[in-house]
Coordinates of C-alpha atoms in Angstrom, one line a residue:
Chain A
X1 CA 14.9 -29.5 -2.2
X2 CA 14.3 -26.0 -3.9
X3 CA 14.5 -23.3 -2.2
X4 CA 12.5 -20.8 -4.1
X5 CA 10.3 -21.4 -7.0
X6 CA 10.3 -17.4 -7.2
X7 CA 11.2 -17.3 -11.5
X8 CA 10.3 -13.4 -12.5
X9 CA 8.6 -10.0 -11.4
X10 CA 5.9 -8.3 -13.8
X11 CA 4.9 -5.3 -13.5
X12 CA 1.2 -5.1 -12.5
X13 CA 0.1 -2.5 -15.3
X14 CA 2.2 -3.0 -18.8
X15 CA 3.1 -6.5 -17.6
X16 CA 7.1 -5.6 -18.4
X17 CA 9.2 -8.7 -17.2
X18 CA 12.3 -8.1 -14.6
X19 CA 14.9 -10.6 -13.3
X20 CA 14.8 -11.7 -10.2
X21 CA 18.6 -10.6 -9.8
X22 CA 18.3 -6.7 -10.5
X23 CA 17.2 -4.7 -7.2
X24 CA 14.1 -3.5 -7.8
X25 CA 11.5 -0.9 -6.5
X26 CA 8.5 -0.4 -9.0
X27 CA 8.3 -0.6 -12.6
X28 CA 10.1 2.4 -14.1
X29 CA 7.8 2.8 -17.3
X30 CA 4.4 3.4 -15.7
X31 CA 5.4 3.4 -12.3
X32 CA 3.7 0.7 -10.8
X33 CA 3.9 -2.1 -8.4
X34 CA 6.0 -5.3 -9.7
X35 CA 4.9 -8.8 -8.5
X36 CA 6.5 -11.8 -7.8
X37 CA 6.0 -14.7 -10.2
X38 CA 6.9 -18.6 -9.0
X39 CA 6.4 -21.4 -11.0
X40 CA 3.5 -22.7 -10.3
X41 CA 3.7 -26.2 -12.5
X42 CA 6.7 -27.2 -10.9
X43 CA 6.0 -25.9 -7.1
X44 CA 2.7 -28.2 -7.5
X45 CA 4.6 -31.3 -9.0
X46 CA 7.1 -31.0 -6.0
X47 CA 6.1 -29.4 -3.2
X48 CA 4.3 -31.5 -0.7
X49 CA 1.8 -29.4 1.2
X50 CA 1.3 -31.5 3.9
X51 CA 4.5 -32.2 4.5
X52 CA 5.0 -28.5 5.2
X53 CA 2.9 -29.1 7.9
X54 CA 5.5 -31.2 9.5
X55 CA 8.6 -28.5 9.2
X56 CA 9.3 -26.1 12.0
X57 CA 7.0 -23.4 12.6
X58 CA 7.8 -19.9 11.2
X59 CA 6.8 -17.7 8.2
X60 CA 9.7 -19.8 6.6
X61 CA 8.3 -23.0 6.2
X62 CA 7.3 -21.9 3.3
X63 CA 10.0 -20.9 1.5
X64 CA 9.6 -22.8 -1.7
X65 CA 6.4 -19.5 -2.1
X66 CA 9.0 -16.6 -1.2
X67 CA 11.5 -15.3 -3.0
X68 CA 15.1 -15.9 -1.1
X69 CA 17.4 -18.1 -3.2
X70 CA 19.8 -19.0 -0.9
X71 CA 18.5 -19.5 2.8
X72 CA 21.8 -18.4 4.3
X73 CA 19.7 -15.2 3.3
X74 CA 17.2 -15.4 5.8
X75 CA 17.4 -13.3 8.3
X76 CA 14.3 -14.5 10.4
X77 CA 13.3 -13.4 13.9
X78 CA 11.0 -16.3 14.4
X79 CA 7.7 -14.4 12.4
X80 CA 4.4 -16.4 11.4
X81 CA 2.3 -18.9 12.3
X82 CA 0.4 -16.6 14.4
X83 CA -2.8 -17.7 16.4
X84 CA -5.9 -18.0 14.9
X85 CA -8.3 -17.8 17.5
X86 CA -12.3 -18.4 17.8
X87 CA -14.1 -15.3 19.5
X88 CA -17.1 -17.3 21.0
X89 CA -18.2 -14.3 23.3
X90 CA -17.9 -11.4 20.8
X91 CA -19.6 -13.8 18.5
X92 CA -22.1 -15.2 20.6
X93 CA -23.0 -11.1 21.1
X94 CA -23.0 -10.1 17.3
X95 CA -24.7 -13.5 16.6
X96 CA -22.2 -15.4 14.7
X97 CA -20.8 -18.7 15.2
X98 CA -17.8 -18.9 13.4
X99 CA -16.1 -15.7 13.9
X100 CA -11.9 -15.7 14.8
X101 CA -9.1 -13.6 14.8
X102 CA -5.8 -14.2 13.4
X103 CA -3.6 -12.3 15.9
X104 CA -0.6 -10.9 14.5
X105 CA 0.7 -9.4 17.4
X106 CA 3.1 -12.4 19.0
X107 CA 4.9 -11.6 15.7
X108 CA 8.5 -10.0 16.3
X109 CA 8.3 -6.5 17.0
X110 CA 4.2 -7.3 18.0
X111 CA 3.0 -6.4 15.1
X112 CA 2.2 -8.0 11.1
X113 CA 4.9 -5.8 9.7
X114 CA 7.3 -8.3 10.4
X115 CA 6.5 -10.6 8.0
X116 CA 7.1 -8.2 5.0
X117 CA 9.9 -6.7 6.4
X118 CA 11.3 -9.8 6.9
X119 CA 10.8 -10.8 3.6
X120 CA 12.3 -7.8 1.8
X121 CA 15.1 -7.3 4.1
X122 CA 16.4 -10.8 3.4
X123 CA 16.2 -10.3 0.1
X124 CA 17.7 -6.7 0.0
X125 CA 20.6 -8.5 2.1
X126 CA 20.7 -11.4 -0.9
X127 CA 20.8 -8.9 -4.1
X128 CA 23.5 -7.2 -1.8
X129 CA 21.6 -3.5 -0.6
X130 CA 24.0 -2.5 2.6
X131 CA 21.3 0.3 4.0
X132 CA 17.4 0.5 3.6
X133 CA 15.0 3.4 4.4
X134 CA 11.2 3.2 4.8
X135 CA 8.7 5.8 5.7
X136 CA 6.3 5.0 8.3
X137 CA 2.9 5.2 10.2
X138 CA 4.9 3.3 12.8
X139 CA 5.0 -0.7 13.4
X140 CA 6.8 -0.9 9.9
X141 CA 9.5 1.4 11.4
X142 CA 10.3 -0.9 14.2
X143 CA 10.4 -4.4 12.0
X144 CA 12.5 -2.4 9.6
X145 CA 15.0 -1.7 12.4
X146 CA 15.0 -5.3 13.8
X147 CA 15.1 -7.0 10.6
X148 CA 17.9 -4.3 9.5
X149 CA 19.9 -4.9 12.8
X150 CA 19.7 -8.4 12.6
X151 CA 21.2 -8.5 9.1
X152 CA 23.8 -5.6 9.4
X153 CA 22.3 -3.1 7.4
X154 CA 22.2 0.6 8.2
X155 CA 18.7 1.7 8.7
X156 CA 16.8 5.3 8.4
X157 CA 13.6 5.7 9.2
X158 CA 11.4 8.8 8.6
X159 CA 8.1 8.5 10.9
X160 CA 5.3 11.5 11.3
X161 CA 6.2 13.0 14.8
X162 CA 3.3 12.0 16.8
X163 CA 3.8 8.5 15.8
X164 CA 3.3 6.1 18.8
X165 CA 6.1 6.7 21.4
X166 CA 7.1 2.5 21.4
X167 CA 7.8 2.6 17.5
X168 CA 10.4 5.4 17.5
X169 CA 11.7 3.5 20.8
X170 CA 11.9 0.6 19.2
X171 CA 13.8 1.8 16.1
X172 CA 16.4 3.7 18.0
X173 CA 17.0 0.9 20.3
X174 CA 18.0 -1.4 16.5
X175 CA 20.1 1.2 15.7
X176 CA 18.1 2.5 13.5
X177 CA 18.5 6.4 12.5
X178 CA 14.5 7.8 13.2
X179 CA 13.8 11.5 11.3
X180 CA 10.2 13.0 13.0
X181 CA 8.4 14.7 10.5
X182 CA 5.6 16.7 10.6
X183 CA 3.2 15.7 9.2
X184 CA 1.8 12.1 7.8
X185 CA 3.0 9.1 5.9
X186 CA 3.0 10.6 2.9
X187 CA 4.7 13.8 3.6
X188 CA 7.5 11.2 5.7
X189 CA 7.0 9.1 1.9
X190 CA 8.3 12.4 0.1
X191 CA 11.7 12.9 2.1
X192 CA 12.3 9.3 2.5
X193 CA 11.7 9.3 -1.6
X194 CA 14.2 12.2 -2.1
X195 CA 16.7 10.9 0.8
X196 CA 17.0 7.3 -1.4
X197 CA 17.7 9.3 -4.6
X198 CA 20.1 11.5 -3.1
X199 CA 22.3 9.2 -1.1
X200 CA 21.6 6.1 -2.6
X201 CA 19.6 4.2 0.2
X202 CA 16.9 1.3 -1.1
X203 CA 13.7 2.4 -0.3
X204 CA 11.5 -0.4 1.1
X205 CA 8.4 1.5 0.8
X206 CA 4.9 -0.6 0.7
X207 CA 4.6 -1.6 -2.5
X208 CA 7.6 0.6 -4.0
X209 CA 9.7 -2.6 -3.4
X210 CA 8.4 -5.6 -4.8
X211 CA 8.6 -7.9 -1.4
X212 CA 7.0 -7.3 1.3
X213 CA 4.0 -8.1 0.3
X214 CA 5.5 -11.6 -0.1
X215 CA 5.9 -12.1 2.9
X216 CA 2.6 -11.0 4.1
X217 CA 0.7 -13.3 1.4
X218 CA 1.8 -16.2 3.7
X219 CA -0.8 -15.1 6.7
X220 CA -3.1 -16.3 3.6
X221 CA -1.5 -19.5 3.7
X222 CA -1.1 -20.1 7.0
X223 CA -5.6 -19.5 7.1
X224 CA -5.7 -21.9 4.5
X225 CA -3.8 -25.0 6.4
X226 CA -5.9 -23.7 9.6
X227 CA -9.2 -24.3 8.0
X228 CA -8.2 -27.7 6.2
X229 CA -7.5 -26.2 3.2
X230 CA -10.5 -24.1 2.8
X231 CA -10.5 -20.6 3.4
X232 CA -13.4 -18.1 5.3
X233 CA -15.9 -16.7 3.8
X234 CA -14.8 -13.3 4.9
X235 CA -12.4 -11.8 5.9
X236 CA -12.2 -8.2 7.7
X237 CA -8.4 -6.6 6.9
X238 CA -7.4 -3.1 8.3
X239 CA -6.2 -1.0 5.4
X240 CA -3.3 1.5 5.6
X241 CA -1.1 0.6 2.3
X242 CA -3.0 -3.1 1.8
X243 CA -0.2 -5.1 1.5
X244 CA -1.9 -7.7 3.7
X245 CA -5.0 -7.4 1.6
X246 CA -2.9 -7.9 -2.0
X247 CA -0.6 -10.4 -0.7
X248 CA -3.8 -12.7 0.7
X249 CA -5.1 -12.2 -2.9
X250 CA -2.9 -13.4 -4.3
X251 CA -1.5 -16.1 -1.9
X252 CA -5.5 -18.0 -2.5
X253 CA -4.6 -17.6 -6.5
X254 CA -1.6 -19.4 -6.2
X255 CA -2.9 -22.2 -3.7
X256 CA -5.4 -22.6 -6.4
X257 CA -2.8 -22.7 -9.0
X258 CA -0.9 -24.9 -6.9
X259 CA -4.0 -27.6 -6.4
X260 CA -3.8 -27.1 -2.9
X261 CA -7.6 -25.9 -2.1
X262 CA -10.4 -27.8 -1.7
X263 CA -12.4 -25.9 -3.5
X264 CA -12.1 -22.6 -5.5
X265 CA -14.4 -20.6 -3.0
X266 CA -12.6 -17.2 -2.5
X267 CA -13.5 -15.1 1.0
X268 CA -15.4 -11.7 0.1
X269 CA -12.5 -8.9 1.4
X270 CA -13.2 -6.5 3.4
X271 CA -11.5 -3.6 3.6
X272 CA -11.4 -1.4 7.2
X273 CA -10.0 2.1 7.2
X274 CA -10.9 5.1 9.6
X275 CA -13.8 7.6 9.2
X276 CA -11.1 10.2 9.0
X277 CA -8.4 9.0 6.5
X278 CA -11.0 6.6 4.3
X279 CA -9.6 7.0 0.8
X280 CA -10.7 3.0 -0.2
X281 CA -13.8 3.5 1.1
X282 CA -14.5 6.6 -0.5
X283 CA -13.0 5.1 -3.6
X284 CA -14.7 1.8 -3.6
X285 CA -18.1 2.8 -2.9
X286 CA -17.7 5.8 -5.9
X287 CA -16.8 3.1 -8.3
X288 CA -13.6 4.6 -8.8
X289 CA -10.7 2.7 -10.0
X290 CA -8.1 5.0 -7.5
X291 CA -8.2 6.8 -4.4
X292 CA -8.5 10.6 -4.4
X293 CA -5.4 12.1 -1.9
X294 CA -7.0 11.9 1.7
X295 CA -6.9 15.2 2.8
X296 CA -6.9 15.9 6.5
X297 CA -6.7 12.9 7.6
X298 CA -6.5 12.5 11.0
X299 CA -7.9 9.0 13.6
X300 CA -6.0 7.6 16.1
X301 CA -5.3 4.3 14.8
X302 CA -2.1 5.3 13.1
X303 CA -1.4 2.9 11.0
X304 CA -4.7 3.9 9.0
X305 CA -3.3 7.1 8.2
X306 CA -2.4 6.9 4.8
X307 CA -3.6 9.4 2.8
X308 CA -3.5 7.1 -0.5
X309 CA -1.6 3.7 -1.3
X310 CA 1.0 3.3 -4.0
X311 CA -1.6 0.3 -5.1
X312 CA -4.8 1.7 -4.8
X313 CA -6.1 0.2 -8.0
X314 CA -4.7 -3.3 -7.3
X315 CA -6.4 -2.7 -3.7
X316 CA -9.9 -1.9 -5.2
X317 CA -9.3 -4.6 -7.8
X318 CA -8.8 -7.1 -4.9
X319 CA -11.8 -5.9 -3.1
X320 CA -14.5 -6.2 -6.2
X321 CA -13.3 -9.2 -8.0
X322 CA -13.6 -10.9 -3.7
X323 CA -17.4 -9.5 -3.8
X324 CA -16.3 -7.5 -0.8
X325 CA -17.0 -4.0 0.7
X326 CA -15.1 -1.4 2.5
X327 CA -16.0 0.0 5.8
X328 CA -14.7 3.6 7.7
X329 CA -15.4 3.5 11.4
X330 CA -15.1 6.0 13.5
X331 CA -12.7 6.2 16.1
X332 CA -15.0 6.2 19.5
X333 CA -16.4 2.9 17.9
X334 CA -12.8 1.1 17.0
X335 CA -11.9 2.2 20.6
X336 CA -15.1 0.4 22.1
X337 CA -14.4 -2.4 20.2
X338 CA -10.4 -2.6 21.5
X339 CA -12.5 -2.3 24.5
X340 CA -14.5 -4.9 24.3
X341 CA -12.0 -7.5 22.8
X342 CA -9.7 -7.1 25.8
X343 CA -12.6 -7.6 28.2
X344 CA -14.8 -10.3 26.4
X345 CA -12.0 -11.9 24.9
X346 CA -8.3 -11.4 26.8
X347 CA -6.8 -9.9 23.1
X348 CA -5.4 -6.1 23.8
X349 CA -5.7 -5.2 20.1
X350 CA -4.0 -2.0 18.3
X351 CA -6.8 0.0 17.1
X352 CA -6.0 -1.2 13.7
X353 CA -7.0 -4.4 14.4
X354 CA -10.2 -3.5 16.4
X355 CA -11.2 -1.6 13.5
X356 CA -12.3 -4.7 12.3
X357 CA -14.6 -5.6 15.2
X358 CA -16.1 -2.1 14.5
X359 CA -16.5 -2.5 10.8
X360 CA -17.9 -6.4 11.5
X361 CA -21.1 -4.7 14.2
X362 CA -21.8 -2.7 10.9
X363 CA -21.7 -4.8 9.0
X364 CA -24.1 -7.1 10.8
X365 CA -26.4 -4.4 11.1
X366 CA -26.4 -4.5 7.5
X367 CA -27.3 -8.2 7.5
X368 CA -23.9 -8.1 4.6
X369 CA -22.7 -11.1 7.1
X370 CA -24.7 -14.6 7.7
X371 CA -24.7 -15.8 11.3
X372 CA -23.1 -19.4 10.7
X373 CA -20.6 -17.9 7.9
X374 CA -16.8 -18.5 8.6
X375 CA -15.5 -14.9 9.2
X376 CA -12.0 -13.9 10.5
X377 CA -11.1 -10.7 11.4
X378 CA -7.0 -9.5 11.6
X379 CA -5.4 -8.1 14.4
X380 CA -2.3 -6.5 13.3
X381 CA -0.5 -5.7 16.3
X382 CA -0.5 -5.2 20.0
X383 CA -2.2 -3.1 22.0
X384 CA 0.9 -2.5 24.5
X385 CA 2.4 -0.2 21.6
X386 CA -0.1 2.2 21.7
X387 CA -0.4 3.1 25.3
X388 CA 0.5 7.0 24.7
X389 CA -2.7 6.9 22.8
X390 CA -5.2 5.2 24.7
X391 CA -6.1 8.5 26.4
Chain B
X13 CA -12.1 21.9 -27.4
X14 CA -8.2 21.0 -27.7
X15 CA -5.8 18.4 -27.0
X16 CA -3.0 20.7 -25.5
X17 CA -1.4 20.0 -22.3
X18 CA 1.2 22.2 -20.3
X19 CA 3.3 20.5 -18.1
X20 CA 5.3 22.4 -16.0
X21 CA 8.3 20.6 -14.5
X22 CA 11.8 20.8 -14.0
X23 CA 13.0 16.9 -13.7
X24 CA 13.7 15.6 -17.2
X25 CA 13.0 12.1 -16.0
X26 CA 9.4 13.3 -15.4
X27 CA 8.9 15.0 -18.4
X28 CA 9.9 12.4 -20.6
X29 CA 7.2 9.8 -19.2
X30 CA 4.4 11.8 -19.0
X31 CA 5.5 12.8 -22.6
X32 CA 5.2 9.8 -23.6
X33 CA 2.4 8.7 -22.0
X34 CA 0.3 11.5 -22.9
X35 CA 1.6 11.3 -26.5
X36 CA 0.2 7.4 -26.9
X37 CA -3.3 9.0 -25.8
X38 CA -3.5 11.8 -28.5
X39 CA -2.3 14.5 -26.2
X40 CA 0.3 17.7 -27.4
X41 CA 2.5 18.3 -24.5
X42 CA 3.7 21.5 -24.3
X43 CA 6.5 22.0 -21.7
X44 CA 7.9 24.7 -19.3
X45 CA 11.0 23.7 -17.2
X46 CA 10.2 26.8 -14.9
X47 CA 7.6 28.0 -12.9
X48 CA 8.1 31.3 -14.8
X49 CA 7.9 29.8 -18.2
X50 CA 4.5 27.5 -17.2
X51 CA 2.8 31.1 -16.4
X52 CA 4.5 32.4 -19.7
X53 CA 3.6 29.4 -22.0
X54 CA -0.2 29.1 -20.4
X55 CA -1.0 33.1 -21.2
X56 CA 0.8 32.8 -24.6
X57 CA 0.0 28.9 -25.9
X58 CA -3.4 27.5 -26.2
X59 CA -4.0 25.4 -23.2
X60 CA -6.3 22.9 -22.7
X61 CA -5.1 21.8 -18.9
X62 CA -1.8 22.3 -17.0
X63 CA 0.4 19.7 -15.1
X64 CA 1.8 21.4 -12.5
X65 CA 4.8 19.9 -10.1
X66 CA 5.2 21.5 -6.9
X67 CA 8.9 22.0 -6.5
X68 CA 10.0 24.4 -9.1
X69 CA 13.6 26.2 -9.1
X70 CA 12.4 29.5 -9.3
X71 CA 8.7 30.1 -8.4
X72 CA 6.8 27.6 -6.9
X73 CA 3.8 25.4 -8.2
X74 CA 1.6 27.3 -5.5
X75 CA 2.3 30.6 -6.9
X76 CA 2.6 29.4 -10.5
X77 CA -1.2 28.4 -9.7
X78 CA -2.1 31.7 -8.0
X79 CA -0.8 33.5 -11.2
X80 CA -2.1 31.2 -13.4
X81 CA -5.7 31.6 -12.4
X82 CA -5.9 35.6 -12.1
X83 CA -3.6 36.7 -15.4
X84 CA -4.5 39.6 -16.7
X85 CA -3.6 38.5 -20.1
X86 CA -5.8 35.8 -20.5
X87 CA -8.7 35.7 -18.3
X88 CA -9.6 32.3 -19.6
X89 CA -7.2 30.5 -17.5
X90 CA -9.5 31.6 -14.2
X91 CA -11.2 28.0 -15.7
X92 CA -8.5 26.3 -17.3
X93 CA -7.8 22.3 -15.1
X94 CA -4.6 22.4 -13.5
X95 CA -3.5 19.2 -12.0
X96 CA -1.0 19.2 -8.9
X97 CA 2.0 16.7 -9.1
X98 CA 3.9 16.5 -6.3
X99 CA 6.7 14.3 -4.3
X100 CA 5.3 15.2 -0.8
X101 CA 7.8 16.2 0.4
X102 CA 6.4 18.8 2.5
X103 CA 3.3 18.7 4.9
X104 CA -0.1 19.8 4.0
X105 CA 1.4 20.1 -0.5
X106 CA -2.2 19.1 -1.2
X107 CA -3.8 21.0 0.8
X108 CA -2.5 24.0 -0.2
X109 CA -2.6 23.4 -4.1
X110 CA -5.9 22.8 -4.1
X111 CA -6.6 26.1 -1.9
X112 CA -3.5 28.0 -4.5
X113 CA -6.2 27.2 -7.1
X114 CA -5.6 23.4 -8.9
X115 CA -8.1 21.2 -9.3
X116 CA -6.8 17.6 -8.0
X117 CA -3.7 16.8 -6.5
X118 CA -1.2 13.8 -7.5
X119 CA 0.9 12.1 -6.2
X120 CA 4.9 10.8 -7.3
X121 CA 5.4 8.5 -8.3
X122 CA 3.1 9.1 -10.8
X123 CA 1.2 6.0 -12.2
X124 CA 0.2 6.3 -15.4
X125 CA -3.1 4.7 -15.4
X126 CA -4.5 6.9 -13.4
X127 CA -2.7 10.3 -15.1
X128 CA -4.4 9.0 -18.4
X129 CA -7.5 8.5 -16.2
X130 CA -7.1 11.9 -14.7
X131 CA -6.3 13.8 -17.4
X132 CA -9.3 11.9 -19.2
X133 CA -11.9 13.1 -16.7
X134 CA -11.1 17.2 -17.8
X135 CA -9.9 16.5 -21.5
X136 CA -11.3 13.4 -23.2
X137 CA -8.7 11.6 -25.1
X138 CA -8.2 12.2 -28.9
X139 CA -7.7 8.7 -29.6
X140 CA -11.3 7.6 -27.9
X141 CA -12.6 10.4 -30.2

C-alpha cells in the first residue's frame, strides 16, 4: 500500500513546479502560496474509499491524500474524525431541519489547528527541519507546541499579548519558547518573519508553508463519508487565515477527481469573520480580488483577528466560484450565540465557532438559506480556552 | 501621465522582484536604497508613484513620507501615490503610514498579483495601453 500519492507542489499564481523533497514556504517568484499535487489517476485506480472506512479512526486514515512519505513520520496525537452533530433545537428555532455542527474541539489541544499542525510538523520532521516558529492568534500556538514536543523539535512561538491566557499556558507547558507582542497577528507575523531569516528557524505560518492546509482539507473529507458521499449544501466556516476554507475546497475537487462523490454538487461557502477585523467581507462584497490591511481590528474572538491572509485571493476565489457569501458579526451577537449553543445544545463553543451561528440567524433573515437545505456550521475549538474572555 | 515608479528599499532581494515584476508590466523603476535618496530621487526624477518600505537604514519610510509630501522643491509630490510596503514588524506600521501620508499599505511578503493590481489602480499599465 502507498503511503502518499502526494507527486508535486505548484505554485498557486505562475504555476512554478517544486519537488516534494526541498523544504518549502511559498513560491519565491511571486510570492504566493504553493499547493500540494497527488495523483489523482492512480489514487482513484487504488485507493478503496470504503475501505478507509474500516481503518482506525484519526486524521490519518487518510494518508494516501497527505503528503508524509514514510509513516514513521507521523507524529499524530490522535486528531480527526471529529463529531458531526445535528442541532435539532437551534434548528427547530431558526427553522431549519438539517442544520449540524462539525465540532472540532475534541481535537488535540481542543481546537482545529491540530490537524494542520499536525500535518506540517510531520512533514517538517520528514524533510529534516529540527525547530519551527509560527506566529499566532492563539490555538495554532498550542498545536504547534504539542505537535513540536511530540516530535522533538524546538519550538518559538510569537502570540499578540492579550492572547487567551490557556494558549500561552499551553505552549509553555510543550516546551515551547512563547514571545508576547504587542500588538496582533500580523505585527507577531513580522518578527516571527525576521526571527526565521535571522536564525534559520522554518516558519510554519498559514499558508507560508505549503501543509497545513493539508491537513485541514481532510475535515472536508471526513463531511463527505458522513453524508454518504455527498456533501452540504452550505457550509458556514469562521475565517481568520482560511486554511480550513481552502483546504475543504480543494479536498471536494479532489474527491471529485478521485470518483468518490455522488454527485458534483459543491456546498456554497460561507465565510464568517468579526464586524471588527472583516477584511473578506469587506473584500468579497466590493468585488475585490484581495483584502485591503484591516486596520484596527479589534473583537473578541481572537482567532478572527487577522488583519489580512497570505491567501486572500485564493480565499475569495473559493468563496465566488462555491456561490457563497461572507458575513461580519458583531461580537454581542457571536457571544449570544456561544450562549445559546451551550444552553440549547450542551456545545461550549470558542467564539469562533459561534460566529457561525451568528452569521447563519442572518443569514436566514436574509432568506440566503432554505429551511430543509443540508447546512453545517464549524466549531473550531472549545470554549474552556477562552474563559479569561468571557467577561 | 508617466510610467515611472520610485521604489525605495534597502533589501536587494526586494528590489529585484518588484523590478522585475514591474518591468514585465511596462513600468521604469527607479530605485533609492535610502530613505534619504527616495526623498532625493522623488524631488529630482519624474515620478509617477513611490514604493515605499518601512524599515529604512537611515530615515524611516514614515518620515520619508512626511517629507515627501510637503517638499518645498516640488510641490507636486503633495499628490503623488505612495504605496507602503512593510514586514510588520512593528505594531500599528499601517496605521501610521497611512496617517505619515501614503496612500495604501502592503504587506511582505509581497504578492505580485496584487502589487501589479495595486500599482494598476493609481498608474494604468503601459502594456494594457
Amino acid at each position: 500500500m502507498k503511503t502518499s500519492y502526494l507527486t508535486d507542489l505548484t505554485c498557486s499564481d505562475c504555476g512554478r513546479v517544486f519537488s516534494i523533497n526541498e523544504v518549502l514556504t511559498f513560491c519565491p517568484d511571486c510570492q504566493s502560496t504553493l499547493i500540494s499535487n497527488y495523483d489523482l489517476n492512480a489514487a482513484r485506480a487504488n485507493v478503496d474509499r470504503d475501505e478507509i472506512h474500516t481503518r482506525s479512526k484519526g486524521m490519518w486514515r487518510w494518508h494516501e491524500m497527505l503528503p508524509i512519505q514514510d509513516p514513521e513520520n507521523i507524529v499524530t496525537l490522535g486528531e480527526g474524525d471529529t463529531p458531526l452533530l445535528r442541532l435539532p433545537r437551534v434548528g427547530n428555532e431558526l427553522g431549519l431541519s438539517n442544520f449540524f455542527v462539525k465540532d472540532e474541539s475534541s481535537n488535540p489541544t481542543g481546537s482545529f489547528k491540530a490537524r494542520g499542525l499536525c500535518a506540517a510538523v510531520s512533514r517538517a520532521k520528514e524533510l529534516g527541519v529540527k525547530k519551527v516558529i509560527i506566529p499566532t492568534a492563539g490555538n495554532a500556538g498550542g498545536a504547534m507546541a504539542a505537535y513540536a514536543a511530540r516530535a522533538g523539535l524546538q519550538a518559538m512561538i510569537y502570540m499578540p499579548k492579550d492572547t487567551p491566557n490557556a494558549n500561552i499556558q499551553e505552549s509553555r507547558i510543550a516546551g515551547a519558547e512563547v514571545i508576547l507582542v504587542e500588538g496582533l497577528i500580523s505585527d507577531a507575523a513580522g518578527m516571527a518573519g525576521v526571527k526565521a531569516r535571522e536564525e534559520g528557524w522554518f516558519d510554519v505560518s498559514t499558508f507560508k508553508e505549503p501543509y497545513r492546509a493539508e491537513g485541514k482539507k481532510i475535515m472536508g473529507y471526513e463531511l463527505a463519508e458522513a453524508f454518504d458521499w455527498t456533501l452540504p449544501d452550505v457550509i458556514l466556516y469562521p475565517t481568520g487565515g482560511g486554511t480550513g476554507l481552502v483546504g475543504m475546497w480543494k479536498a471536494f475537487a479532489e474527491m471529485e477527481a478521485l470518483g468518490w462523490l455522488k454527485n458534483t454538487k459543491r456546498p456554497r461557502m460561507v465565510s464568517v469573520q468579526a464586524e471588527g477585523c472583516a477584511p473578506i467581507p469587506k473584500a468579497f462584497h466590493a468585488d475585490a480580488s484581495f483584502c485591503d490591511f484591516w486596520l484596527g481590528a479589534q473583537t473578541v474572538a481572537s482567532g478572527l483577528r487577522v488583519p489580512k491572509s497570505f491567501a486572500d485571493r485564493i480565499i475569495l476565489s473559493n468563496i465566488r466560484e462555491s456561490n457563497g457569501t461572507a458575513v461580519a458579526v458583531s461580537d454581542k451577537a457571536l457571544m449570544q450565540a456561544q450562549k445559546k449553543l451551550a444552553a440549547m445544545e450542551g456545545i461550549f463553543a470558542a467564539p469562533e465557532g459561534a460566529a457561525c451561528l451568528a452569521a447563519l440567524e442572518e443569514l436566514v433573515k436574509q432568506k440566503w438559506v432554505q429551511p430543509d437545505e443540508k447546512i453545517v456550521m464549524f466549531n473550531t475549538g472549545s470554549g474552556l480556552k477562552y474563559l479569561d474572555t468571557m467577561n | 501621465m508617466g510610467n515611472n515608479v520610485l521604489y525605495i528599499e534597502d533589501n536587494p532581494d526586494n528590489m529585484m522582484l518588484v523590478r522585475r515584476a514591474l518591468e514585465s508590466r511596462g513600468y521604469r523603476l527607479v530605485q533609492a536604497l535610502t530613505g534619504l535618496d527616495g526623498v532625493n530621487k522623488a524631488e529630482t526624477e519624474e515620478v509617477d508613484l513611490i514604493l515605499l518600505d518601512i524599515n529604512l537604514p537611515d530615515i524611516d519610510g514614515y518620515e520619508v513620507a512626511r517629507r515627501i509630501r510637503s517638499s518645498d522643491k516640488k510641490h507636486a509630490l503633495a499628490y503623488v501615490p505612495i504605496i507602503a510596503v512593510t514586514a510588520n514588524a512593528l505594531k500599528g506600521d499601517a496605521e501610521k503610514a497611512l496617517s505619515a501620508g501614503c496612500d495604501v499599505y502592503m504587506s511582505k511578503p509581497i504578492n505580485i498579483r496584487e502589487l501589479w493590481a495595486r500599482v494598476e489602480a493609481f498608474v494604468p499599465s503601459p502594456n494594457s495601453k
